[in-house]
Amino acid sequence: MPTLLARNAEVLVTMDGGRRELKNAGLYAEDGIIRQVGPTAELPVTADVVIDLAGQICLPGFVNTHHHLNQTLTRNFPGAQNNNLFPWLKTLYRAWARTDEEASRASTLVGLAELALSGCTTVFDHSYVFKNGNNVDCQIEAARELGMRFHASRGSMSLGESKGGLPPDDCVEEEPAILKDSQRVIERYHDPSVGSMTRIVLAPCSPFSVSAALLKESAAMARHYKVRLHTHLCETLDEERYTLERFQRRPVDWMETLGWLGDDVWFAHAIHVDDDEIARFAATGCGAAHCPCSNMRLGSGIAPIKKYMAAGVKVGLGVDGSASNDASNMLLEARQAMLLARLRLGLLPPEGPRKYMFLSPSHPIRSEEWMTAREALELATIGGAGVLGRTDIGSLEPGKCADFFTLDLETIGYAGALHDPVAAVLFCAPQQAKTTVVNGRIIVRDGEIVTMDIRPVIAHHNRCAARLREG
Ligand code: ZN
């Protein structure tokens, strides 16, 4: 049974029920499961692998609740730098549909490696374009090779332009084929056990790219196999206009008629919601993946995260993209979540809930309205775990998975901020993880990926990206 000892951390953030932050602390794990967390002096003195965390802060591994790893191939894409969601999608759909297995594998590795370097240990990926030989299998294989905890999606698009959807007809799949492959990947890969490294999620893309029938059938299949459901929702006012015109319902009402409100569901973005919809998310247990960078990049709006938190809605963070971010950096995302929640405080709806204007700077803001650094870290860790339906990750406690990362506090980026190193993690500029451990295995050591040689993968990824751009 392989053992791991991490000791001498300047501070260790547990994210346990008491939100304890321990000084000169560490943890001891057996077989990827934490057995002890506490002051270094109280931990065992030897293990198969010993990591010295002197001068570092240790945090639970971040949980990324929304991403499209394949989009690392289309970062900063020509013609898709300065537009909002619908025209941005229309610029990119065909490039995504050209993604083959080889490109998918390279982009999955690149995206996951970048995430690991930003402290992320569990990733949900929302892949939904499976044309040209792309498949879930190569992504799962890549995640296993790198050593990341991976929730893969068998996503889908079935509603092409000719049927009133947004994507071109040649970018969507036939529904029977989607359902057949969904069943195949669940049966082959989904592992519901404690400490699971691989889970499957059914994730039809959005109300404007998937039919009502497929949304219903996906929900029925997910519930039969007890896997989770995910889609994009309430991301833009264009989407809201689409469902109002086509179905005479707001997006949340539309999803409710399809059986899509429940504690096994979470929605990406969830920006344009009213107070009643927030209450329904709380009552039904629906979660939200907050993607602040993407929401700013596409000018989508500002999700009411503090309202969600006050109402008891489960919220995690997602980097989204990487064509709408264009980074896979969870530390950056947590910082942006904190900052964007603050910007929202300075805005007021003058004539309805979805039009904003700036208030005068003298507008009083109560202290509990500010999103703190610790709250943003909570969203990135234990919050994300809840959204993914996991009780075995998100905090550093005995019985939980040994997923954590560290940051070197003795660097220029934190100079002058060390009276509160936990808050410094988000108030100061995002730094690269010094160490990242997933399931008791070191993935990042001294700021470098050590489970594979990532340099040739990057070079290959750049060649694949060029091919997609050129068509
Ligand atoms: Zn997305």
XYZ file of C-alpha atoms and ligand atoms in Angstrom:
472
model
C 0.000 0.000 0.000
C 1.888 3.145 -1.200
C 2.112 5.887 1.415
C 2.655 9.615 1.037
C 3.718 12.175 3.617
C 3.521 15.918 2.933
C 4.898 17.973 5.849
C 6.063 21.374 7.059
C 3.547 23.461 5.064
C 3.546 27.069 6.265
C -0.239 26.821 6.264
C -2.608 24.064 5.204
C -6.148 25.000 4.175
C -8.431 22.070 5.047
C -11.840 23.359 3.762
C -13.310 20.994 6.368
C -16.541 21.766 8.222
C -14.744 24.189 10.534
C -12.757 25.683 7.628
C -9.605 25.129 9.664
C -6.318 26.599 8.481
C -3.398 24.775 10.126
C 0.090 26.207 10.681
C 3.226 24.079 10.134
C 1.054 21.203 9.042
C 0.776 18.394 6.552
C -1.008 15.185 5.723
C -0.382 11.468 5.509
C -2.079 9.265 2.904
C -2.264 5.554 2.107
C -3.255 4.288 -1.301
C -4.472 7.710 -2.407
C -6.684 8.270 0.643
C -5.863 10.770 3.398
C -5.434 9.101 6.798
C -4.185 12.033 8.854
C -4.185 15.837 8.594
C -2.571 17.994 11.260
C 0.526 19.647 12.674
C 3.714 18.122 11.240
C 4.819 17.039 14.729
C 1.785 14.751 15.019
C 2.197 13.021 11.639
C 4.170 9.816 10.906
C 7.821 10.520 10.182
C 8.335 8.268 7.164
C 6.444 7.176 4.053
C 7.213 5.784 0.604
C 7.113 9.327 -0.757
C 7.912 12.339 1.434
C 7.351 15.918 0.258
C 8.733 18.851 2.215
C 6.397 21.853 1.957
C 8.507 24.399 3.849
C 7.675 27.935 2.722
C 4.546 26.766 0.910
C 0.787 26.963 1.327
C -1.121 23.717 0.765
C -4.713 23.747 -0.485
C -7.261 21.095 -1.524
C -7.003 20.446 -5.267
C -9.279 22.661 -7.329
C -12.352 21.134 -8.995
C -13.095 22.467 -12.481
C -16.820 22.068 -13.195
C -17.015 23.230 -16.814
C -14.524 23.051 -19.647
C -14.130 22.142 -23.322
C -10.610 20.756 -23.474
C -10.720 20.319 -27.250
C -11.087 24.086 -27.577
C -7.438 24.571 -26.604
C -6.954 23.882 -30.341
C -8.942 27.022 -31.195
C -7.687 29.545 -28.678
C -7.463 33.120 -29.837
C -9.110 31.967 -33.074
C -9.153 34.342 -36.063
C -12.581 35.950 -36.336
C -13.599 34.764 -32.849
C -11.751 37.268 -30.714
C -14.329 40.029 -30.566
C -17.877 38.664 -30.608
C -20.567 37.421 -28.298
C -21.776 33.850 -27.968
C -23.905 33.139 -31.065
C -21.596 34.674 -33.724
C -18.587 33.275 -31.827
C -20.096 29.775 -31.981
C -20.911 30.120 -35.664
C -17.293 31.079 -36.369
C -15.983 28.014 -34.534
C -18.415 25.112 -35.082
C -16.788 23.843 -38.280
C -13.259 23.988 -36.884
C -14.425 21.972 -33.872
C -16.121 19.445 -36.150
C -12.733 18.860 -37.844
C -11.195 17.709 -34.521
C -10.063 14.109 -34.936
C -8.909 11.606 -32.354
C -5.282 12.659 -32.559
C -6.101 16.348 -32.038
C -8.554 15.499 -29.273
C -5.928 13.545 -27.371
C -3.350 16.342 -27.709
C -5.791 19.054 -26.592
C -7.002 16.972 -23.659
C -3.410 16.523 -22.459
C -2.512 20.188 -22.960
C -5.638 21.457 -21.189
C -5.330 19.034 -18.293
C -1.621 19.760 -17.844
C -2.285 23.493 -17.750
C -4.994 22.900 -15.160
C -2.688 20.770 -13.014
C -0.155 23.590 -13.074
C -2.830 25.907 -11.663
C -3.708 23.604 -8.748
C -6.567 21.712 -10.362
C -6.903 17.988 -9.636
C -10.438 17.102 -10.834
C -11.782 18.146 -14.215
C -15.189 17.912 -15.783
C -14.936 18.240 -19.553
C -17.968 19.083 -21.658
C -17.219 17.652 -25.101
C -20.157 17.755 -27.456
C -18.781 17.703 -31.018
C -18.047 14.123 -31.981
C -17.448 14.273 -35.715
C -14.387 13.235 -37.730
C -13.495 10.322 -35.436
C -13.324 12.293 -32.175
C -14.408 10.226 -29.168
C -14.609 10.112 -25.393
C -12.240 7.115 -25.193
C -9.105 8.997 -26.242
C -9.827 11.714 -23.678
C -10.209 9.236 -20.850
C -7.012 7.505 -21.888
C -5.152 10.840 -21.933
C -6.438 11.797 -18.470
C -5.350 8.436 -17.077
C -1.909 8.790 -18.594
C -1.432 12.236 -17.071
C -3.008 11.149 -13.777
C -5.907 13.608 -13.457
C -9.281 12.800 -11.884
C -11.604 13.103 -14.861
C -15.339 13.434 -15.388
C -15.847 13.041 -19.123
C -19.033 13.945 -20.933
C -20.751 12.229 -23.742
C -22.146 15.545 -24.945
C -24.142 16.083 -28.099
C -25.634 18.397 -30.704
C -28.534 17.180 -32.830
C -30.447 20.297 -33.893
C -28.910 21.714 -37.062
C -29.853 24.940 -38.832
C -32.434 23.258 -41.052
C -34.368 22.206 -37.935
C -34.162 25.625 -36.294
C -30.940 25.112 -34.336
C -27.802 27.253 -34.346
C -25.083 24.823 -35.562
C -24.649 23.959 -39.266
C -26.263 20.644 -40.220
C -22.893 19.037 -40.942
C -21.750 19.620 -37.343
C -24.544 17.682 -35.611
C -25.098 13.956 -35.092
C -28.093 11.661 -35.479
C -29.900 11.112 -32.181
C -29.941 7.277 -32.190
C -26.149 7.270 -32.658
C -25.736 9.751 -29.786
C -27.816 7.636 -27.420
C -26.093 4.412 -28.441
C -22.636 5.864 -27.810
C -23.799 7.454 -24.543
C -24.856 4.046 -23.296
C -21.580 2.512 -24.469
C -19.319 4.992 -22.657
C -21.348 4.823 -19.432
C -21.194 1.028 -19.380
C -17.516 0.981 -20.278
C -16.089 3.767 -18.108
C -18.401 5.126 -15.401
C -17.049 4.342 -11.944
C -19.320 5.549 -9.121
C -17.095 4.272 -6.309
C -15.420 6.396 -3.621
C -12.105 7.682 -4.953
C -13.214 7.142 -8.559
C -10.811 8.541 -11.176
C -13.309 8.316 -14.075
C -16.952 9.234 -14.283
C -19.291 9.880 -17.184
C -21.812 12.692 -17.505
C -24.492 13.067 -20.180
C -24.300 16.611 -21.481
C -26.399 17.693 -24.476
C -24.964 21.066 -25.471
C -27.703 23.711 -25.130
C -31.403 24.434 -25.759
C -30.527 25.840 -29.191
C -28.504 22.862 -30.437
C -30.383 19.834 -29.072
C -33.986 18.704 -29.576
C -36.521 18.350 -26.780
C -36.649 14.623 -27.458
C -32.906 14.179 -26.983
C -32.914 16.260 -23.787
C -35.680 14.042 -22.397
C -34.078 10.790 -23.485
C -30.667 11.844 -22.154
C -32.267 12.583 -18.771
C -33.996 9.207 -18.745
C -30.765 7.381 -19.594
C -28.753 9.357 -17.019
C -31.254 8.472 -14.319
C -31.315 4.829 -15.321
C -27.537 4.611 -14.927
C -27.339 7.161 -12.055
C -24.928 9.459 -13.893
C -25.170 13.242 -13.787
C -26.659 15.655 -16.329
C -25.177 18.900 -17.548
C -25.838 21.583 -20.162
C -25.284 25.270 -20.889
C -28.177 27.391 -19.606
C -29.080 31.051 -19.151
C -25.766 32.070 -20.676
C -26.998 34.931 -22.874
C -30.078 37.001 -23.618
C -29.933 35.567 -27.163
C -30.613 32.132 -25.642
C -33.484 33.537 -23.584
C -35.015 35.125 -26.705
C -34.602 31.807 -28.535
C -36.529 29.749 -25.965
C -39.174 32.448 -25.526
C -39.803 32.640 -29.270
C -39.569 28.931 -29.975
C -41.071 27.374 -26.848
C -42.833 30.370 -25.248
C -40.856 29.679 -22.095
C -37.845 31.111 -20.313
C -34.836 28.718 -20.356
C -35.315 27.399 -16.810
C -39.052 26.825 -17.410
C -38.222 25.018 -20.645
C -35.746 22.695 -18.932
C -38.227 22.034 -16.141
C -40.805 20.738 -18.633
C -38.148 18.269 -19.867
C -37.378 16.884 -16.401
C -34.102 18.755 -16.159
C -34.378 20.307 -12.689
C -32.958 18.026 -9.999
C -30.020 17.408 -7.698
C -28.286 15.345 -10.394
C -28.175 18.351 -12.755
C -25.877 21.342 -13.012
C -25.912 24.177 -15.513
C -22.960 26.062 -16.967
C -23.105 29.880 -16.650
C -26.629 30.370 -15.191
C -26.285 34.142 -15.577
C -29.693 35.417 -16.649
C -31.946 34.125 -13.890
C -34.536 35.864 -11.752
C -35.067 35.420 -8.005
C -37.775 32.800 -8.521
C -35.435 30.709 -10.704
C -32.672 30.951 -8.088
C -35.162 29.671 -5.496
C -36.089 26.762 -7.786
C -32.435 25.803 -8.237
C -32.073 25.791 -4.448
C -35.277 23.802 -3.900
C -34.483 21.164 -6.537
C -30.749 20.899 -5.839
C -29.599 22.105 -9.294
C -26.019 23.316 -9.315
C -24.279 26.079 -11.256
C -20.833 26.218 -12.875
C -19.672 29.830 -12.712
C -17.306 30.805 -15.539
C -16.303 34.430 -14.938
C -13.483 34.707 -17.532
C -15.640 33.345 -20.335
C -18.582 35.513 -19.288
C -16.393 38.604 -19.555
C -14.649 37.466 -22.752
C -17.991 37.009 -24.565
C -19.749 39.905 -22.824
C -22.419 37.472 -21.598
C -23.220 39.099 -18.254
C -22.466 38.645 -14.563
C -23.942 35.634 -12.748
C -25.531 36.411 -9.362
C -23.148 34.187 -7.390
C -23.605 35.816 -3.997
C -27.365 35.437 -4.411
C -26.920 31.760 -5.269
C -24.751 31.255 -2.212
C -27.244 33.024 0.052
C -30.078 30.886 -1.340
C -28.120 27.650 -0.790
C -27.586 26.828 -4.476
C -24.555 24.604 -5.145
C -21.925 26.635 -7.031
C -18.575 25.594 -8.487
C -16.136 27.276 -10.843
C -15.379 26.388 -14.440
C -12.703 27.788 -16.702
C -14.902 27.124 -19.764
C -13.302 27.336 -23.167
C -10.474 27.315 -23.924
C -11.721 29.285 -26.937
C -13.590 31.693 -24.655
C -11.099 32.186 -21.843
C -8.459 31.365 -23.303
C -6.681 29.845 -20.345
C -7.140 26.650 -18.368
C -6.128 28.214 -15.083
C -8.249 27.621 -12.002
C -6.285 30.012 -9.805
C -6.966 32.784 -12.288
C -10.628 31.744 -12.463
C -11.057 31.891 -8.686
C -9.491 35.336 -8.610
C -11.813 36.519 -11.397
C -14.825 35.098 -9.537
C -13.895 37.199 -6.528
C -13.329 40.337 -8.603
C -16.383 39.991 -10.847
C -18.699 39.505 -7.855
C -17.384 42.830 -6.603
C -17.986 44.583 -9.917
C -21.580 43.364 -9.773
C -22.027 45.232 -6.488
C -21.454 48.483 -8.317
C -24.176 47.779 -10.841
C -27.891 48.233 -10.460
C -30.807 47.237 -12.661
C -32.436 50.540 -13.687
C -35.377 49.199 -15.682
C -35.626 45.468 -15.249
C -33.479 42.703 -13.869
C -31.184 42.276 -16.840
C -30.054 45.732 -17.812
C -27.259 47.235 -15.799
C -25.889 50.679 -15.083
C -23.122 51.817 -12.784
C -24.056 53.307 -9.449
C -22.302 56.321 -8.083
C -19.204 55.404 -6.086
C -20.955 56.504 -2.885
C -23.363 53.560 -3.059
C -23.015 51.813 0.332
C -22.058 48.130 0.142
C -22.536 45.972 3.219
C -19.541 43.890 4.249
C -21.341 40.552 3.711
C -22.035 41.481 0.086
C -18.326 41.389 -0.839
C -17.055 38.075 -2.111
C -14.014 37.244 -0.011
C -10.926 35.358 -1.142
C -11.883 32.499 1.161
C -15.374 32.293 -0.367
C -13.903 32.154 -3.873
C -11.511 29.387 -2.767
C -14.489 27.552 -1.322
C -16.286 27.680 -4.701
C -13.145 26.338 -6.395
C -12.805 23.368 -4.027
C -15.623 22.053 -1.842
C -18.208 23.974 -3.907
C -17.116 22.290 -7.122
C -17.076 18.885 -5.439
C -20.731 19.373 -4.466
C -21.660 20.395 -7.995
C -20.085 17.197 -9.349
C -21.901 15.157 -6.687
C -18.744 14.093 -4.859
C -18.219 13.873 -1.113
C -14.741 12.335 -1.385
C -12.883 15.392 -2.776
C -12.795 19.165 -2.215
C -11.319 19.202 1.299
C -8.321 17.786 3.124
C -9.699 15.450 5.774
C -9.156 11.831 6.794
C -11.050 9.512 4.452
C -10.928 11.913 1.495
C -8.824 11.602 -1.630
C -5.245 12.827 -1.418
C -5.753 15.622 -3.972
C -3.894 18.829 -3.151
C -1.524 21.468 -4.466
C 0.978 23.914 -3.064
C 2.218 27.398 -3.893
C 5.647 28.740 -3.030
C 5.040 31.719 -0.748
C 8.633 32.900 -0.957
C 8.232 34.347 -4.444
C 8.016 37.918 -5.659
C 4.268 37.647 -6.315
C 3.417 37.291 -2.624
C 6.019 39.674 -1.220
C 4.385 41.979 1.313
C 1.171 39.929 1.583
C 2.255 37.115 3.872
C 0.416 38.298 7.006
C -2.565 36.446 5.405
C -1.194 33.858 2.953
C -4.639 32.318 2.293
C -6.126 35.566 1.004
C -2.839 36.344 -0.796
C -3.462 33.314 -3.026
C -6.267 35.252 -4.777
C -5.496 38.905 -4.058
C -2.036 38.555 -5.596
C -1.393 37.492 -9.192
C -1.939 33.794 -9.989
C 1.298 31.786 -9.614
C 2.160 28.334 -10.880
C 1.633 25.378 -8.550
C 4.879 24.105 -7.049
C 3.435 20.670 -6.333
C 0.189 19.048 -7.448
C -0.847 15.640 -6.149
C -3.812 13.642 -7.450
C -4.902 10.451 -5.728
C -1.629 10.386 -3.816
C 0.462 10.599 -7.011
C 2.699 13.581 -7.784
C 1.665 15.162 -11.088
C 3.552 18.460 -10.732
C 6.909 18.720 -8.967
C 8.799 22.023 -8.706
C 6.389 23.562 -11.198
C 6.868 20.897 -13.893
C 4.597 18.093 -15.107
C 6.380 14.858 -14.160
C 4.008 12.093 -15.264
C 4.834 12.595 -18.926
C 7.039 14.614 -21.265
C 4.644 17.436 -22.124
C 6.933 19.370 -24.537
C 6.439 17.124 -27.593
C 2.702 17.118 -26.834
C 2.651 20.930 -27.010
C 4.496 20.899 -30.349
C 2.097 18.304 -31.716
C -0.864 20.273 -30.365
C 0.311 23.374 -32.229
C 0.461 21.392 -35.479
C -3.065 20.044 -34.900
C -4.328 23.567 -34.128
C -2.843 24.879 -37.370
C -4.581 22.104 -39.304
C -7.959 22.998 -37.758
C -7.481 26.695 -38.551
C -6.580 26.008 -42.154
C -9.516 23.628 -42.601
Zn -19.129 26.000 -22.151
